[in-house]
Short mmCIF file of C-alpha atoms and ligand atoms in Angstrom, two decimals:
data_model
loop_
_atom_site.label_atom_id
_atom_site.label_comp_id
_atom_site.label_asym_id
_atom_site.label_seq_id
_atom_site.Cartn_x
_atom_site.Cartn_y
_atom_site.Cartn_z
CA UNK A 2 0.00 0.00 0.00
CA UNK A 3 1.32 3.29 -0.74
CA UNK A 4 1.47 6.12 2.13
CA UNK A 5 -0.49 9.16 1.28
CA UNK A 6 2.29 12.18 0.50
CA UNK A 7 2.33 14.80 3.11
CA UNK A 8 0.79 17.83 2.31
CA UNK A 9 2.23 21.42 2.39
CA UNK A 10 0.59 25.10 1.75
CA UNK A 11 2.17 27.23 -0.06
CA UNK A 12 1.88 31.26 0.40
CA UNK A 13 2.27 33.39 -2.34
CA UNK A 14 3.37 37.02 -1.85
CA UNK A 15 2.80 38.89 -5.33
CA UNK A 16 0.51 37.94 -8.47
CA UNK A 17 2.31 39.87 -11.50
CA UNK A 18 4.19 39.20 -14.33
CA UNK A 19 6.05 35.94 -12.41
CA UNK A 20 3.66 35.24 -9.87
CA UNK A 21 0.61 34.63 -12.00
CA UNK A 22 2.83 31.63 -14.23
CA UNK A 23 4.11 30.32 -10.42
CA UNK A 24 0.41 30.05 -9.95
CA UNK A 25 -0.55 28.59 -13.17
CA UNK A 26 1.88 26.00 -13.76
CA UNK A 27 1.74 24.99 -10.29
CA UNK A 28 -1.80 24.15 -10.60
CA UNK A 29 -1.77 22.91 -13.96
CA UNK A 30 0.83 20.61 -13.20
CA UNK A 31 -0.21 19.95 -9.38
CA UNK A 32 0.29 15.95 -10.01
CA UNK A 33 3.89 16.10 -11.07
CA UNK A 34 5.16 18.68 -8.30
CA UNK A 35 4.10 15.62 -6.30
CA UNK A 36 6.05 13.61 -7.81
CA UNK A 37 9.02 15.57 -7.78
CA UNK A 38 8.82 17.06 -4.81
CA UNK A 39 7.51 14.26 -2.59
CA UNK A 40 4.76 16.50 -1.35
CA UNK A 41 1.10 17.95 -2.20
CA UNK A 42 1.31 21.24 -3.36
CA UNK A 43 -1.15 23.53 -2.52
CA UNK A 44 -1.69 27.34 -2.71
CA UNK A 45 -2.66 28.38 0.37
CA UNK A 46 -2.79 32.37 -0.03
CA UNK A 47 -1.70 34.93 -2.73
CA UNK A 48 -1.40 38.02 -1.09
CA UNK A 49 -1.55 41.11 -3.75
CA UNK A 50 -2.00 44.96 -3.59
CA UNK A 51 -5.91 45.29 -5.18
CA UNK A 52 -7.73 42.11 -5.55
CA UNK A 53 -10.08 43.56 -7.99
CA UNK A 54 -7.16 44.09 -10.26
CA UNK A 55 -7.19 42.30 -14.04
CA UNK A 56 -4.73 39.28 -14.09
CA UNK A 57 -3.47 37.17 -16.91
CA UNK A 58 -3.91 34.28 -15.37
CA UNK A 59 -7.12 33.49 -13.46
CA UNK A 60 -6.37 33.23 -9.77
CA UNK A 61 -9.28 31.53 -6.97
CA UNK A 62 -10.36 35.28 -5.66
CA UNK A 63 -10.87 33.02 -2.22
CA UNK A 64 -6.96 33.04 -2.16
CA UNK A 65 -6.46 36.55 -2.80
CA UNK A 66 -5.54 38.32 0.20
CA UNK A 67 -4.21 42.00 1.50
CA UNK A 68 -3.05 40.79 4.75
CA UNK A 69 0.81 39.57 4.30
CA UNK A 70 -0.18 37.73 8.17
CA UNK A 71 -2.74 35.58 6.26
CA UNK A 72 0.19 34.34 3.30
CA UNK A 73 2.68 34.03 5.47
CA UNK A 74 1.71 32.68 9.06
CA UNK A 75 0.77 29.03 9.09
CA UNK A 76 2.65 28.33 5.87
CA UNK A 77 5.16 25.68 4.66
CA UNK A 78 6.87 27.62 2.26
CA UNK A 79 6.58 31.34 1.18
CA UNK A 80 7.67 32.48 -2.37
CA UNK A 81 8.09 36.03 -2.81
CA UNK A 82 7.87 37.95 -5.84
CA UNK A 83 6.74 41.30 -4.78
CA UNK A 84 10.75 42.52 -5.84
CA UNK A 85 11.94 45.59 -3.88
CA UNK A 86 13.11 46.36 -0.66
CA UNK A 87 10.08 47.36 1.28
CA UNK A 88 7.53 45.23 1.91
CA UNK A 89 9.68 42.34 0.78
CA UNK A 90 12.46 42.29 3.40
CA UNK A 91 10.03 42.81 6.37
CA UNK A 92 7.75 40.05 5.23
CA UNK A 93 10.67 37.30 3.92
CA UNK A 94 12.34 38.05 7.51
CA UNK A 95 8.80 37.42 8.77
CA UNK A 96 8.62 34.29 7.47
CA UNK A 97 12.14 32.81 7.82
CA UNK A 98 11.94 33.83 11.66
CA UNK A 99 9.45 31.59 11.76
CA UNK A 100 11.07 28.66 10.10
CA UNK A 101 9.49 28.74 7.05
CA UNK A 102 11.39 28.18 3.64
CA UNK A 103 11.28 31.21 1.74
CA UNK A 104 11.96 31.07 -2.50
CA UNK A 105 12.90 34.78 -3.77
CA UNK A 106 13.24 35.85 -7.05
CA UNK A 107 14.41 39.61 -5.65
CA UNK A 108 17.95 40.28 -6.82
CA UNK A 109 17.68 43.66 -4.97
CA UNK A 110 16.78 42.54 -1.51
CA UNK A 111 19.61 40.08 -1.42
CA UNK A 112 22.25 42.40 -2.98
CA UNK A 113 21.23 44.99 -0.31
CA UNK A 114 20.09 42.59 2.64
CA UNK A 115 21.32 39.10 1.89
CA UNK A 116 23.45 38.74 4.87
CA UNK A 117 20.32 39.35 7.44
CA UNK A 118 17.90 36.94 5.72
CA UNK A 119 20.76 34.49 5.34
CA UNK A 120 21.00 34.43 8.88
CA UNK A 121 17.59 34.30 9.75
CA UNK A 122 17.46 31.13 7.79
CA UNK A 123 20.32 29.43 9.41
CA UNK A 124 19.04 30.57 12.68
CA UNK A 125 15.31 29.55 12.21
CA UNK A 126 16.43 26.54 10.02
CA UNK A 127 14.55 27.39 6.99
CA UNK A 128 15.72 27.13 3.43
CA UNK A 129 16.86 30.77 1.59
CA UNK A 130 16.98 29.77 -2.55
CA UNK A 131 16.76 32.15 -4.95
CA UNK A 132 17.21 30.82 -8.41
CA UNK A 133 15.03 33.28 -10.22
CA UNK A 134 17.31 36.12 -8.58
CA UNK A 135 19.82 36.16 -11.49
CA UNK A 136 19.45 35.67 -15.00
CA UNK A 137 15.78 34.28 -14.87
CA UNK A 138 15.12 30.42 -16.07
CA UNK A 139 18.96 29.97 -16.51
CA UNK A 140 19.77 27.73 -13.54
CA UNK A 141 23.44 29.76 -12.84
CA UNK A 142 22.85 29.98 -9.07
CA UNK A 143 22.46 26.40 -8.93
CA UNK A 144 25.34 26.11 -11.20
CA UNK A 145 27.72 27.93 -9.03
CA UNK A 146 26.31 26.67 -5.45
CA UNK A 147 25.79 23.44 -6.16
CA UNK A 148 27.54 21.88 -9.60
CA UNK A 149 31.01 24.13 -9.32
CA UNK A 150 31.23 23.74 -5.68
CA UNK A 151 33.81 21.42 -6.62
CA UNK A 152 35.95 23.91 -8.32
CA UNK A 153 37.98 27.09 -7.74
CA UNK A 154 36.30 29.75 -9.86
CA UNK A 155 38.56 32.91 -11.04
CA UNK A 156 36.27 34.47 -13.20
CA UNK A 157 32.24 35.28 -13.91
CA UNK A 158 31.49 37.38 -16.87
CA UNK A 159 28.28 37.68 -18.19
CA UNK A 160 25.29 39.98 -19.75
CA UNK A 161 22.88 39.78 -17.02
CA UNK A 162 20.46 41.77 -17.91
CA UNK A 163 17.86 41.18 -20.81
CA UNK A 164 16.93 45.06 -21.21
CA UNK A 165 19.65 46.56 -22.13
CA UNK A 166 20.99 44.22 -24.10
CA UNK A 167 17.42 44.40 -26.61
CA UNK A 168 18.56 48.09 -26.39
CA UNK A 169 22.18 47.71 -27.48
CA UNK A 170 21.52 44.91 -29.76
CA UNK A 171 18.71 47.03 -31.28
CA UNK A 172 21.49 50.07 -32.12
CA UNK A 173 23.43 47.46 -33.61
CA UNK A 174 21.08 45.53 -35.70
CA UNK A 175 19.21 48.98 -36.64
CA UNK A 176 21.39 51.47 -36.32
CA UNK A 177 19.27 53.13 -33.53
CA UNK A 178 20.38 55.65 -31.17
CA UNK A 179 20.41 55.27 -27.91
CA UNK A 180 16.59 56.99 -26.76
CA UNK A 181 15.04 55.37 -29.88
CA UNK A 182 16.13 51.72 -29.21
CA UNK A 183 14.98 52.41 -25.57
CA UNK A 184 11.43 53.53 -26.85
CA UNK A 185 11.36 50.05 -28.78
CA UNK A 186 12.07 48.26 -25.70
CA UNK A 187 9.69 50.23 -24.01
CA UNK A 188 7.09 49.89 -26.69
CA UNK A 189 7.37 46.01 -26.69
CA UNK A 190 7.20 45.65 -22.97
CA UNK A 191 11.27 44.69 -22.32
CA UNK A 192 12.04 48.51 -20.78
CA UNK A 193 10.21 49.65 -18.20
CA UNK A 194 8.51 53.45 -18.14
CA UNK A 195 11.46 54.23 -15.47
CA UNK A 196 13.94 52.05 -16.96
CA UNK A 197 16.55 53.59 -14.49
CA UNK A 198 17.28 50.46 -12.70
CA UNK A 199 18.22 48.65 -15.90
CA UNK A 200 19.98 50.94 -18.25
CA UNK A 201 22.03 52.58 -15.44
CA UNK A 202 23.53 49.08 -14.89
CA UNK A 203 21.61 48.69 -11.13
CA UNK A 204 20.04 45.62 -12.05
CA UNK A 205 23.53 43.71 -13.47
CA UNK A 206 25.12 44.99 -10.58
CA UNK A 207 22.80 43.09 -7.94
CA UNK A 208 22.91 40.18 -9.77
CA UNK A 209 26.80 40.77 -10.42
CA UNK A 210 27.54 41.07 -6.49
CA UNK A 211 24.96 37.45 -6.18
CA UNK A 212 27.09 35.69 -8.71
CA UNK A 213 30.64 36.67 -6.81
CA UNK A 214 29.32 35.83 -3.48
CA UNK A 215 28.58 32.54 -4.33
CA UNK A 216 31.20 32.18 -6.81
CA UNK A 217 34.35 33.07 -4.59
CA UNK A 218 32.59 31.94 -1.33
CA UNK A 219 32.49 35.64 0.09
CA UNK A 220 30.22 38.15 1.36
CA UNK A 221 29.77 41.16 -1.14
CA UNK A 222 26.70 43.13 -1.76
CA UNK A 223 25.38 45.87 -5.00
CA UNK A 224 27.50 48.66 -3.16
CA UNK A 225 31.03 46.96 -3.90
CA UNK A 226 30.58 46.73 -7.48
CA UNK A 227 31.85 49.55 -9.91
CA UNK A 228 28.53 50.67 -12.05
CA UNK A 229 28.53 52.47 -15.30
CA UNK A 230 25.18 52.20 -17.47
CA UNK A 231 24.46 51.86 -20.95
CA UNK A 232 23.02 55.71 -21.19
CA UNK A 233 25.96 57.25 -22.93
CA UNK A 234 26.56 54.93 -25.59
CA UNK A 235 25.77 56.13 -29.19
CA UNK A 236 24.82 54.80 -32.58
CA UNK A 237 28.12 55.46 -33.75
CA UNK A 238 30.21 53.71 -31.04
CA UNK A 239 28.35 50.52 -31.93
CA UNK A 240 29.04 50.96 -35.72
CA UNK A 241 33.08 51.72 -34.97
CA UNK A 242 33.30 48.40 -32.76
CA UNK A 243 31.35 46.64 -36.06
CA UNK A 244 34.33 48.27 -37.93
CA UNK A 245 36.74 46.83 -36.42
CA UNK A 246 34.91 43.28 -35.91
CA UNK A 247 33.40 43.74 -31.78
CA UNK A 248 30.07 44.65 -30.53
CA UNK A 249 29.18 46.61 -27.72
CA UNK A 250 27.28 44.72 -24.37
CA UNK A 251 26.69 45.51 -21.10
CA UNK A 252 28.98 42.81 -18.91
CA UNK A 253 29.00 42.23 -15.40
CA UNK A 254 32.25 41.18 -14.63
CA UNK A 255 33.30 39.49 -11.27
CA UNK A 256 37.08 38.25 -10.90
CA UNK A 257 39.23 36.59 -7.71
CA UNK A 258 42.52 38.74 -8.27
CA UNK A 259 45.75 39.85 -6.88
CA UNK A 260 44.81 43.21 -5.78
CA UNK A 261 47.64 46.01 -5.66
CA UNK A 262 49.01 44.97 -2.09
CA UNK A 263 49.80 41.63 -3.50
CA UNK A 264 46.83 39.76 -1.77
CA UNK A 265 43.86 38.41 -3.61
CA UNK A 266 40.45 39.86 -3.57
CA UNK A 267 37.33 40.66 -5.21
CA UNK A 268 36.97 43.13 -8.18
CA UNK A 269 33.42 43.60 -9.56
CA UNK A 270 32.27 45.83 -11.94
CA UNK A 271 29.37 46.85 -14.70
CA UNK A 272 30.25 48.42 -17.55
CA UNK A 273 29.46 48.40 -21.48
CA UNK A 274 32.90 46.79 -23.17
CA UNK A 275 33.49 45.85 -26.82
CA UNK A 276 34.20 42.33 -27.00
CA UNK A 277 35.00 40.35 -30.68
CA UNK A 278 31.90 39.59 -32.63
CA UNK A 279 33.24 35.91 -32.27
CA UNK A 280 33.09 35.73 -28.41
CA UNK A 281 30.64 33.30 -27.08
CA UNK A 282 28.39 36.67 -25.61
CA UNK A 283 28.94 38.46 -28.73
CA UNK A 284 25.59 36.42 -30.49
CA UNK A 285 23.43 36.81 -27.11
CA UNK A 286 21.02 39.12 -28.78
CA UNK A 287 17.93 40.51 -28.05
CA UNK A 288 16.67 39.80 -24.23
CA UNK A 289 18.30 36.78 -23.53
CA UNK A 290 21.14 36.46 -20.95
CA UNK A 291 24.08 34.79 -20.81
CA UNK A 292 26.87 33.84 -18.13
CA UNK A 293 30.47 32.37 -18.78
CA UNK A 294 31.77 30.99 -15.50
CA UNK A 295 35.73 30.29 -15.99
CA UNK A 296 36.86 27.35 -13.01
CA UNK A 297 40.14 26.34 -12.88
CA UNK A 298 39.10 22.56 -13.15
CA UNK A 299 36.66 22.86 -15.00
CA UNK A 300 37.87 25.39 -17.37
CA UNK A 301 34.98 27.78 -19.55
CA UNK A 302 31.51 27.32 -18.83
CA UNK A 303 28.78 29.09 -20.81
CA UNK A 304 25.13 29.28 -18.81
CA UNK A 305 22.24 30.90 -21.95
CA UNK A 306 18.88 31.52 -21.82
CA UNK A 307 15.87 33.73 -21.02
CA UNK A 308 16.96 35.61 -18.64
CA UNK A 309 13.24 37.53 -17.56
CA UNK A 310 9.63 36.85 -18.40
CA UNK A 311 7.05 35.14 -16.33
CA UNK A 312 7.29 31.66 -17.73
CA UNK A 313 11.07 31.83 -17.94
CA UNK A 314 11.39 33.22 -14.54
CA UNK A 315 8.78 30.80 -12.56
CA UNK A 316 10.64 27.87 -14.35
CA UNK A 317 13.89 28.88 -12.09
CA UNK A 318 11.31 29.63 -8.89
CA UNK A 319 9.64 26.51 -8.92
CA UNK A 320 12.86 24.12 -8.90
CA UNK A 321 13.44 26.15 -5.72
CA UNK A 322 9.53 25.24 -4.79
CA UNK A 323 10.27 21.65 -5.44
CA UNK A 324 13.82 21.25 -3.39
CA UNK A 325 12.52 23.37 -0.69
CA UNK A 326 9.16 21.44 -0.29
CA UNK A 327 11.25 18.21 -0.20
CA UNK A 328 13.49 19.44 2.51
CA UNK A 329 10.36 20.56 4.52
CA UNK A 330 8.57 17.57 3.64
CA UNK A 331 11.91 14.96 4.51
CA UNK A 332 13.91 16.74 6.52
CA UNK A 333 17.32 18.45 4.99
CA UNK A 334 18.17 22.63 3.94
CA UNK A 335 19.29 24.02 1.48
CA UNK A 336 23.09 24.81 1.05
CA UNK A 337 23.74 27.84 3.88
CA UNK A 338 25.59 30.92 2.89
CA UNK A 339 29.53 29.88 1.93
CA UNK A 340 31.83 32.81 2.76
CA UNK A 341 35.08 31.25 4.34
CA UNK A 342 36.91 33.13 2.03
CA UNK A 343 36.56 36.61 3.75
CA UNK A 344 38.02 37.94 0.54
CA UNK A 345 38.46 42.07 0.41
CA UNK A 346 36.67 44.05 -2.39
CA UNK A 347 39.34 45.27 -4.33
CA UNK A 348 39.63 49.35 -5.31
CA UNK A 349 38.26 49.08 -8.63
CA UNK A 350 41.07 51.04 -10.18
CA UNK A 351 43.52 47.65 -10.10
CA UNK A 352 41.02 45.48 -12.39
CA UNK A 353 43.01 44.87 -15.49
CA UNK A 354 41.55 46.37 -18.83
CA UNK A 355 41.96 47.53 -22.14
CA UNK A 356 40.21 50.96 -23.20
CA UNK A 357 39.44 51.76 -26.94
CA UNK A 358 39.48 55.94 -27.02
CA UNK A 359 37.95 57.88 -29.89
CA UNK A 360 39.08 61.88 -30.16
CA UNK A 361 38.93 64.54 -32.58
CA UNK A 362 42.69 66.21 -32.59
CA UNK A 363 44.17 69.01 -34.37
CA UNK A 364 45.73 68.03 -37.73
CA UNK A 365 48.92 69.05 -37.41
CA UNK A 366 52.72 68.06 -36.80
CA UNK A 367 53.77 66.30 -33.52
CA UNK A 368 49.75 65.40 -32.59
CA UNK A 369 50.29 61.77 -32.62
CA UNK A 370 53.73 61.79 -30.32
CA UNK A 371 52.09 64.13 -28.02
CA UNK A 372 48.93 61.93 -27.72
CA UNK A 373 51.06 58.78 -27.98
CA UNK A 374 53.32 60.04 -24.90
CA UNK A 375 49.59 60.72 -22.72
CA UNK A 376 49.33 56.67 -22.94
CA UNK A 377 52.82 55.92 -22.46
CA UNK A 378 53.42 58.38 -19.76
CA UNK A 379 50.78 56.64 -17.73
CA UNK A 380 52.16 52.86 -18.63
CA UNK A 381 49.62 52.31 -20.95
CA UNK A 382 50.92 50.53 -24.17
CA UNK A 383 49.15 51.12 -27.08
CA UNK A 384 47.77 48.17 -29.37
CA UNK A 385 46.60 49.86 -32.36
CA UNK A 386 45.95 53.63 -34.09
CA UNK A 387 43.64 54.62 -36.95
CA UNK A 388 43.44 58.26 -38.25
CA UNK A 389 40.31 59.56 -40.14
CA UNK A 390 39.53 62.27 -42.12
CA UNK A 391 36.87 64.64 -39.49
CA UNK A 392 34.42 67.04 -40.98
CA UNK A 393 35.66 69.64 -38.40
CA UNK A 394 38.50 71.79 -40.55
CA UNK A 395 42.32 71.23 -39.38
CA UNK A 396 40.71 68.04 -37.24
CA UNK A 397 41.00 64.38 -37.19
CA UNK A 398 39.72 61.72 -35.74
CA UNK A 399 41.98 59.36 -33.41
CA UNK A 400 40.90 55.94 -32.36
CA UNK A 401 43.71 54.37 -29.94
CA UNK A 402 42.98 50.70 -28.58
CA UNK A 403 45.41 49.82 -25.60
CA UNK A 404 46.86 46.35 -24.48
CA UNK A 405 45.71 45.38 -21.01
CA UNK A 406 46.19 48.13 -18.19
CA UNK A 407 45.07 49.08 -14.60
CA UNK A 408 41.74 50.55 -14.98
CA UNK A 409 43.02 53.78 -12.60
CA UNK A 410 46.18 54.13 -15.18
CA UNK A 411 43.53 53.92 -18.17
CA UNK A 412 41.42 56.78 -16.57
CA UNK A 413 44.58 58.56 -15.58
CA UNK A 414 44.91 58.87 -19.66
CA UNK A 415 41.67 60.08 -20.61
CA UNK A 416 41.81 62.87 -18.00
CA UNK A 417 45.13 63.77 -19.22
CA UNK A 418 43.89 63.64 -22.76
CA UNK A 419 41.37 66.08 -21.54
CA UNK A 420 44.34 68.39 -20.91
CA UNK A 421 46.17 68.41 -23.82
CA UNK A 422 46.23 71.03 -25.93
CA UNK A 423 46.03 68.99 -28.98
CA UNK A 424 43.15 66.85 -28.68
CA UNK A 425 39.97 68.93 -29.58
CA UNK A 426 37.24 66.01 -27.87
CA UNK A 427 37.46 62.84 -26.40
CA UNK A 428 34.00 61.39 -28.30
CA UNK A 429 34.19 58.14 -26.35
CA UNK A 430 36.34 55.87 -23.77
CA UNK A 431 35.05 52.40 -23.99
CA UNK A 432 36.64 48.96 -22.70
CA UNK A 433 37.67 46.28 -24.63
CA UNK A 434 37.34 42.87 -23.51
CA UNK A 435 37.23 39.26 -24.08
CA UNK A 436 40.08 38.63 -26.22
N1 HSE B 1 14.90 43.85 -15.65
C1 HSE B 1 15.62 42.62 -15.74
C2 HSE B 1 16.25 42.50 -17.11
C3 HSE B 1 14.79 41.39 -15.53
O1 HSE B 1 16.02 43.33 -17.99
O2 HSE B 1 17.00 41.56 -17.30
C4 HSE B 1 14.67 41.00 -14.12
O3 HSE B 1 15.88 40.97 -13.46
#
C-alpha cells in the first residue's frame, strides 16, 4: 500500500508578471510537483496589492488576500515575488523567523540585505533559494552553489540583464540611437517606463555582487561593485566596434585577483565593453542572458537563456519550490551561505583592462607623439591607431585601442587627454574585452 504524501501550503506574496505563471503551472501541473517534490502542493494564499485588479492568469479570488499575516503565518513555504526592498524584506524576515522556507526571485533585496535573511534562515532553520534572482530560467545559481562547488572559480562574466541588451543589440542591428532603441524596448514591454534600474547598470550589478558571493565563497553586496550604465553609448560607437569586428554589451564582470598589495580579492564591476563579434556573448542578442563561468578545473563554462519573463522566470522559482518542499517535507536545507573566504573588495582602479578611445585632434605636426606620450606616460601601451579624415577643418579623428592596463592608469589617460592642448574632444572611452 502506498502512504499518502504529506501535504504542504504554499503562500504566495505577489501575483504579476512571475507570480501569476508560479500560480498557473503549479496548478496545472499539481500531479507532477508531487512527484518531484515528494509533497502535495497547494496554494494556500496569494497576497496582492488590489484584488479587484485584471490578471493574466485566473487566480481563486478566495486566495487573494491584503493581509501579508494571512500568506505568510501558518505556511510551509513562502515564495516572494513582490521585488523591492520594502515590503519584501520585512515580510521574507517574517517568514524565515518563523522557520518557514522562503523562495525569492528579488535580486535587490539580497544584494542589499542578503546577509540578514541568510541568517535568519540558518538561525530559524529554513531554506533561503533564490534561483530566479539572477538571470531568470537559466539555472546559474544552482550552477555555481551546487555543480562548481567542486571547483575554484577565477572568473564570472556575463550579460545579465535582458533590457539593455534588446537596447544595445537594437542600435546594432538597426542602427538606432540610444533613446530610440529604448522607446522600442519600451514599446514592446522589455524597458520599463522608469527604466533607471536597468539601463544605469543597477540591475547587473545586484545580480553581479549574487554571482561573486557565491562564486568566490564571500560576502559582497550591489555597493562593492563599480557601475557604469548603458546611457551614454551612441549609434556610432556601436558601428566603430562593427568596424573593427566587436560589438558593444553591457557585462557584469566578477574576478578573484591579486589586488595592488599583492593579496587576492574581489573586483566587480558593470560596464558596457566591446568584446570580438566571435566571443561566445557576442551572439546573445535581443533579451536573452548569458553567463560564462571560468573554473580552474573545470575550465569555460557558458550558462544561456531567457533571462526575464514570467514563464522563464517561474521555471527557475519553482525548482526552488520543489527542493525546498522536499526538505520541509523529509527533513534536509538548502546549502547555507559559503563565505570562508573573507576575501576584500578590491579598489576598482587595479582590475586589469583595455580601453578603446575615440578623439577629434588638431591636424597638425607632432599630434600623434604628443597623444602617444599621454598613454605611455601613464604605462599604458598602445595596441593599435587609426586616423580619419573629421568634418571639423584642421581636425581628425583618433581611435587608440590599448593592451591590457590598470583601470586607474587607463582613466589617468583620458583625464590627461582632456588636458592636452592637442586633442579637440574625447568622443568616447570604452573597454575592450574578451580577447
Ligand atoms: N529587468 C531585468 C532584465 C529582468 O532586464 O533583465 C529582471 O531581473
Amino acid at each position: 500500500m502506498t502512504r499518502p504524501l504529506p501535504e504542504l501550503t504554499v503562500g504566495i506574496l505577489g501575483a504579476g508578471t512571475v507570480g501569476s505563471q508560479v500560480i498557473r503551472i503549479l496548478e496545472s501541473s499539481s500531479a507532477d510537483f508531487a512527484q518531484r517534490s515528494g509533497a502535495g502542493l497547494s496554494i494556500g494564499a496569494v497576497l496582492v496589492r488590489d484584488p479587484g485588479a485584471p490578471r493574466d492568469v485566473e487566480i481563486d479570488p478566495a486566495l487573494l488576500t491584503t493581509d501579508p499575516a494571512a500568506a505568510i503565518d501558518g505556511m510551509d513555504l513562502v515564495v516572494e515575488l513582490i521585488g523591492g526592498i520594502e515590503p519584501a524584506r520585512t515580510l521574507v524576515r517574517r517568514a524565515l523567523r518563523q522557520g518557514t522556507s522562503v523562495v525569492t526571485g528579488n535580486k535587490a533585496l539580497l544584494a542589499a540585505h542578503g546577509p540578514e535573511l541568510y541568517e535568519a534562515a540558518a538561525a530559524s532553520g529554513a531554506d533561503l533559494y533564490y534561483e530566479a534572482a539572477v538571470a531568470g530560467a537559466v539555472p546559474v545559481v544552482y550552477g555555481l552553489r551546487e555543480s562548481l562547488a567542486g571547483d575554484r572559480i577565477t572568473k564570472v562574466m556575463g550579460i545579465v540583464n535582458g533590457t539593455t541588451n534588446f537596447i544595445l543589440d537594437a542600435m546594432d542591428s538597426q542602427g538606432l540611437g540610444y533613446a530610440d532603441a529604448l522607446a522600442e524596448a519600451q514599446r514592446l514591454g522589455y524597458a520599463e517606463a522608469d527604466p533607471t534600474a536597468d539601463v544605469e547598470g543597477l540591475d547587473a550589478a545586484a545580480k553581479c555582487s549574487i554571482l561573486a558571493s557565491l562564486a568566490f565563497h564571500t560576502r559582497v553586496g550591489i555597493d562593492d561593485v563599480e557601475v557604469e550604465g548603458i546611457t551614454r553609448v551612441t549609434a556610432e560607437d556601436m558601428a566603430q566596434a562593427r568596424r573593427e569586428g566587436r560589438v558593444i554589451k553591457l557585462l557584469a564582470i566578477a574576478e578573484r585577483r591579486t589586488g595592488d598589495d599583492g593579496r587576492e580579492g574581489v573586483s566587480m564591476r558593470v560596464h558596457p565593453a566591446q568584446i570580438p563579434a566571435d566571443h561566445p556573448l557576442a551572439s546573445v542578442d535581443g533579451a536573452f542572458n548569458a553567463i560564462v563561468v571560468e573554473g580552474e578545473a573545470a575550465g569555460r563554462l557558458m550558462f544561456y537563456g531567457q533571462g526575464a519573463g514570467g514563464a522563464p522566470t517561474a521555471s527557475a522559482v519553482l525548482s526552488d519550490v520543489v527542493a525546498a518542499a522536499h526538505h520541509r517535507a523529509y527533513g534536509g536545507h538548502a546549502p547555507r551561505e559559503s563565505v570562508y573566504a573573507h576575501l576584500p573588495v578590491l579598489d576598482p582602479g587595479c582590475a586589469r583592462t583595455r580601453y578603446h578611445v575615440r578623439m577629434r585632434v588638431e591636424d597638425s605636426i607632432g599630434v600623434l607623439a604628443d597623444v602617444a606620450g599621454v598613454f605611455a606616460g601613464h604605462g599604458a601601451s598602445i595596441q593599435a591607431v587609426s586616423q580619419h579624415d573629421d568634418s571639423e577643418p584642421g581636425a581628425c579623428s583618433l581611435i587608440v585601442t590599448t593592451h591590457m592596463a590598470r583601470e586607474a592608469d587607463l582613466r589617468a589617460v583620458v583625464r590627461a587627454l582632456g588636458h592636452c592642448t592637442s586633442v579637440r574632444e574625447i568622443v568616447s572611452a570604452i573597454r575592450v574585452e574578451g580577447d
